[in-house]
Amino acid sequence: MKTHVALITGAARRIGAAIARDLSSKKWRVIVHYHQSEAEALSLSDEIRNRGGLCETIRADLRDRDDIENLVPRCVERFGTIDCLINNAAFFSYDNIETLEWDLWNRHIATN
């Protein structure tokens, strides 16, 4: 039986981590993508493996074109395929219409 592989962006915390846990419990191999949350990503990966799941972590900055272009090839190199991509990554920073600045707007758009 073929094991399905899911790449989940922003999977180290919150909703992404919950998705990774759920898919791994259904025998999916999960790739936990993170940008700055390395400790959380490694902890989640250990948790999944300790429950008998298959999990890898991969770092990439989704605002960086080279990282984006290399993300899928790096995953395919490690797992051979990707059956499911879940675009969960998000950038959180408080702003409002009065305080929003161009650089902050671009960070939101680039990641989200």
PDB file of C-alpha atoms in Angstrom:
ATOM      1  CA  MET A   1       0.000   0.000   0.000  1.00  0.00           C
ATOM      2  CA  LYS A   2       1.338   3.418  -1.001  1.00  0.00           C
ATOM      3  CA  THR A   3       1.964   5.913   1.774  1.00  0.00           C
ATOM      4  CA  HIS A   4       0.762   9.399   0.886  1.00  0.00           C
ATOM      5  CA  VAL A   5       3.011  12.392   1.501  1.00  0.00           C
ATOM      6  CA  ALA A   6       1.768  15.837   2.567  1.00  0.00           C
ATOM      7  CA  LEU A   7       3.778  19.050   2.613  1.00  0.00           C
ATOM      8  CA  ILE A   8       2.238  21.440   5.119  1.00  0.00           C
ATOM      9  CA  THR A   9       3.569  24.992   5.102  1.00  0.00           C
ATOM     10  CA  GLY A  10       3.669  26.741   8.456  1.00  0.00           C
ATOM     11  CA  ALA A  11       3.140  23.414  10.205  1.00  0.00           C
ATOM     12  CA  ALA A  12       5.222  23.970  13.336  1.00  0.00           C
ATOM     13  CA  ARG A  13       2.425  25.604  15.345  1.00  0.00           C
ATOM     14  CA  ARG A  14      -1.314  26.189  15.625  1.00  0.00           C
ATOM     15  CA  ILE A  15      -3.516  24.887  12.788  1.00  0.00           C
ATOM     16  CA  GLY A  16      -0.599  23.547  10.744  1.00  0.00           C
ATOM     17  CA  ALA A  17       0.589  21.400  13.639  1.00  0.00           C
ATOM     18  CA  ALA A  18      -2.936  20.069  14.179  1.00  0.00           C
ATOM     19  CA  ILE A  19      -3.159  19.140  10.490  1.00  0.00           C
ATOM     20  CA  ALA A  20       0.232  17.393  10.658  1.00  0.00           C
ATOM     21  CA  ARG A  21      -0.838  15.410  13.731  1.00  0.00           C
ATOM     22  CA  ASP A  22      -4.130  14.405  12.121  1.00  0.00           C
ATOM     23  CA  LEU A  23      -2.636  13.315   8.801  1.00  0.00           C
ATOM     24  CA  SER A  24       0.160  11.399  10.513  1.00  0.00           C
ATOM     25  CA  SER A  25      -2.431   9.538  12.600  1.00  0.00           C
ATOM     26  CA  LYS A  26      -3.992   8.455   9.298  1.00  0.00           C
ATOM     27  CA  LYS A  27      -0.625   7.014   8.166  1.00  0.00           C
ATOM     28  CA  TRP A  28       0.362   9.944   5.945  1.00  0.00           C
ATOM     29  CA  ARG A  29       4.027  10.912   5.839  1.00  0.00           C
ATOM     30  CA  VAL A  30       4.152  14.594   6.715  1.00  0.00           C
ATOM     31  CA  ILE A  31       6.679  17.271   5.887  1.00  0.00           C
ATOM     32  CA  VAL A  32       6.553  20.004   8.511  1.00  0.00           C
ATOM     33  CA  HIS A  33       7.609  23.259   6.864  1.00  0.00           C
ATOM     34  CA  TYR A  34       8.749  26.120   9.062  1.00  0.00           C
ATOM     35  CA  HIS A  35      10.529  29.425   8.689  1.00  0.00           C
ATOM     36  CA  GLN A  36      11.467  30.700  12.156  1.00  0.00           C
ATOM     37  CA  SER A  37       9.833  28.103  14.415  1.00  0.00           C
ATOM     38  CA  GLU A  38      12.593  25.513  14.320  1.00  0.00           C
ATOM     39  CA  ALA A  39      12.261  24.368  17.955  1.00  0.00           C
ATOM     40  CA  GLU A  40       8.503  23.864  17.557  1.00  0.00           C
ATOM     41  CA  ALA A  41       8.945  22.055  14.224  1.00  0.00           C
ATOM     42  CA  LEU A  42      11.534  19.667  15.667  1.00  0.00           C
ATOM     43  CA  SER A  43       9.393  19.042  18.747  1.00  0.00           C
ATOM     44  CA  LEU A  44       6.340  18.274  16.609  1.00  0.00           C
ATOM     45  CA  SER A  45       8.393  15.987  14.388  1.00  0.00           C
ATOM     46  CA  ASP A  46       9.670  14.082  17.446  1.00  0.00           C
ATOM     47  CA  GLU A  47       6.116  13.829  18.800  1.00  0.00           C
ATOM     48  CA  ILE A  48       4.831  12.385  15.523  1.00  0.00           C
ATOM     49  CA  ARG A  49       7.707   9.906  15.269  1.00  0.00           C
ATOM     50  CA  ASN A  50       7.249   8.836  18.893  1.00  0.00           C
ATOM     51  CA  ARG A  51       3.651   7.923  18.031  1.00  0.00           C
ATOM     52  CA  GLY A  52       4.890   5.804  15.119  1.00  0.00           C
ATOM     53  CA  GLY A  53       4.352   8.379  12.374  1.00  0.00           C
ATOM     54  CA  LEU A  54       6.647   9.398   9.571  1.00  0.00           C
ATOM     55  CA  CYS A  55       7.724  13.023   9.626  1.00  0.00           C
ATOM     56  CA  GLU A  56      10.445  15.326   8.343  1.00  0.00           C
ATOM     57  CA  THR A  57      11.048  19.032   8.835  1.00  0.00           C
ATOM     58  CA  ILE A  58      12.145  21.503   6.222  1.00  0.00           C
ATOM     59  CA  ARG A  59      12.973  25.194   6.556  1.00  0.00           C
ATOM     60  CA  ALA A  60      12.148  27.760   3.901  1.00  0.00           C
ATOM     61  CA  ASP A  61      11.413  31.473   3.837  1.00  0.00           C
ATOM     62  CA  LEU A  62       8.301  31.837   1.688  1.00  0.00           C
ATOM     63  CA  ARG A  63       9.238  35.450   0.964  1.00  0.00           C
ATOM     64  CA  ASP A  64      12.464  34.312  -0.708  1.00  0.00           C
ATOM     65  CA  ARG A  65      12.157  33.276  -4.342  1.00  0.00           C
ATOM     66  CA  ASP A  66      15.089  30.821  -4.191  1.00  0.00           C
ATOM     67  CA  ASP A  67      13.640  29.131  -1.108  1.00  0.00           C
ATOM     68  CA  ILE A  68      10.238  28.864  -2.789  1.00  0.00           C
ATOM     69  CA  GLU A  69      11.688  27.439  -5.998  1.00  0.00           C
ATOM     70  CA  ASN A  70      13.733  24.875  -4.062  1.00  0.00           C
ATOM     71  CA  LEU A  71      11.110  23.807  -1.523  1.00  0.00           C
ATOM     72  CA  VAL A  72       9.255  21.218  -3.603  1.00  0.00           C
ATOM     73  CA  PRO A  73      12.396  19.747  -5.235  1.00  0.00           C
ATOM     74  CA  ARG A  74      13.974  19.352  -1.764  1.00  0.00           C
ATOM     75  CA  CYS A  75      10.845  17.569  -0.530  1.00  0.00           C
ATOM     76  CA  VAL A  76      10.669  15.303  -3.568  1.00  0.00           C
ATOM     77  CA  GLU A  77      14.352  14.456  -3.123  1.00  0.00           C
ATOM     78  CA  ARG A  78      13.651  13.296   0.436  1.00  0.00           C
ATOM     79  CA  PHE A  79      10.276  11.596  -0.081  1.00  0.00           C
ATOM     80  CA  GLY A  80      10.091  10.836  -3.803  1.00  0.00           C
ATOM     81  CA  THR A  81       6.732  12.545  -4.227  1.00  0.00           C
ATOM     82  CA  ILE A  82       4.253  14.998  -2.776  1.00  0.00           C
ATOM     83  CA  ASP A  83       0.614  13.940  -2.920  1.00  0.00           C
ATOM     84  CA  CYS A  84      -0.851  16.883  -1.059  1.00  0.00           C
ATOM     85  CA  LEU A  85       0.195  20.498  -0.525  1.00  0.00           C
ATOM     86  CA  ILE A  86      -1.479  22.405   2.299  1.00  0.00           C
ATOM     87  CA  ASN A  87      -0.686  26.116   2.117  1.00  0.00           C
ATOM     88  CA  ASN A  88      -1.117  26.967   5.769  1.00  0.00           C
ATOM     89  CA  ALA A  89       1.763  29.399   6.386  1.00  0.00           C
ATOM     90  CA  ALA A  90       0.811  32.863   7.527  1.00  0.00           C
ATOM     91  CA  PHE A  91       2.465  36.010   8.781  1.00  0.00           C
ATOM     92  CA  PHE A  92       0.917  37.636  11.856  1.00  0.00           C
ATOM     93  CA  SER A  93       1.625  41.222  12.767  1.00  0.00           C
ATOM     94  CA  TYR A  94      -0.793  43.733  14.183  1.00  0.00           C
ATOM     95  CA  ASP A  95      -1.684  46.524  11.844  1.00  0.00           C
ATOM     96  CA  ASN A  96      -4.627  48.674  10.911  1.00  0.00           C
ATOM     97  CA  ILE A  97      -5.429  51.024   8.079  1.00  0.00           C
ATOM     98  CA  GLU A  98      -3.820  53.975   9.888  1.00  0.00           C
ATOM     99  CA  THR A  99      -0.549  52.212  10.776  1.00  0.00           C
ATOM    100  CA  LEU A 100      -0.070  49.898   7.797  1.00  0.00           C
ATOM    101  CA  GLU A 101       3.233  50.521   6.026  1.00  0.00           C
ATOM    102  CA  TRP A 102       4.377  49.322   2.631  1.00  0.00           C
ATOM    103  CA  ASP A 103       7.000  46.866   3.970  1.00  0.00           C
ATOM    104  CA  LEU A 104       4.514  45.304   6.381  1.00  0.00           C
ATOM    105  CA  TRP A 105       1.911  45.012   3.621  1.00  0.00           C
ATOM    106  CA  ASN A 106       4.448  43.215   1.418  1.00  0.00           C
ATOM    107  CA  ARG A 107       5.377  40.789   4.228  1.00  0.00           C
ATOM    108  CA  HIS A 108       1.701  39.894   4.673  1.00  0.00           C
ATOM    109  CA  ILE A 109       1.155  39.391   0.949  1.00  0.00           C
ATOM    110  CA  ALA A 110       4.391  37.454   0.353  1.00  0.00           C
ATOM    111  CA  THR A 111       3.730  34.927   3.117  1.00  0.00           C
ATOM    112  CA  ASN A 112      -0.039  34.698   3.229  1.00  0.00           C
TER     113      ASN A 112
END
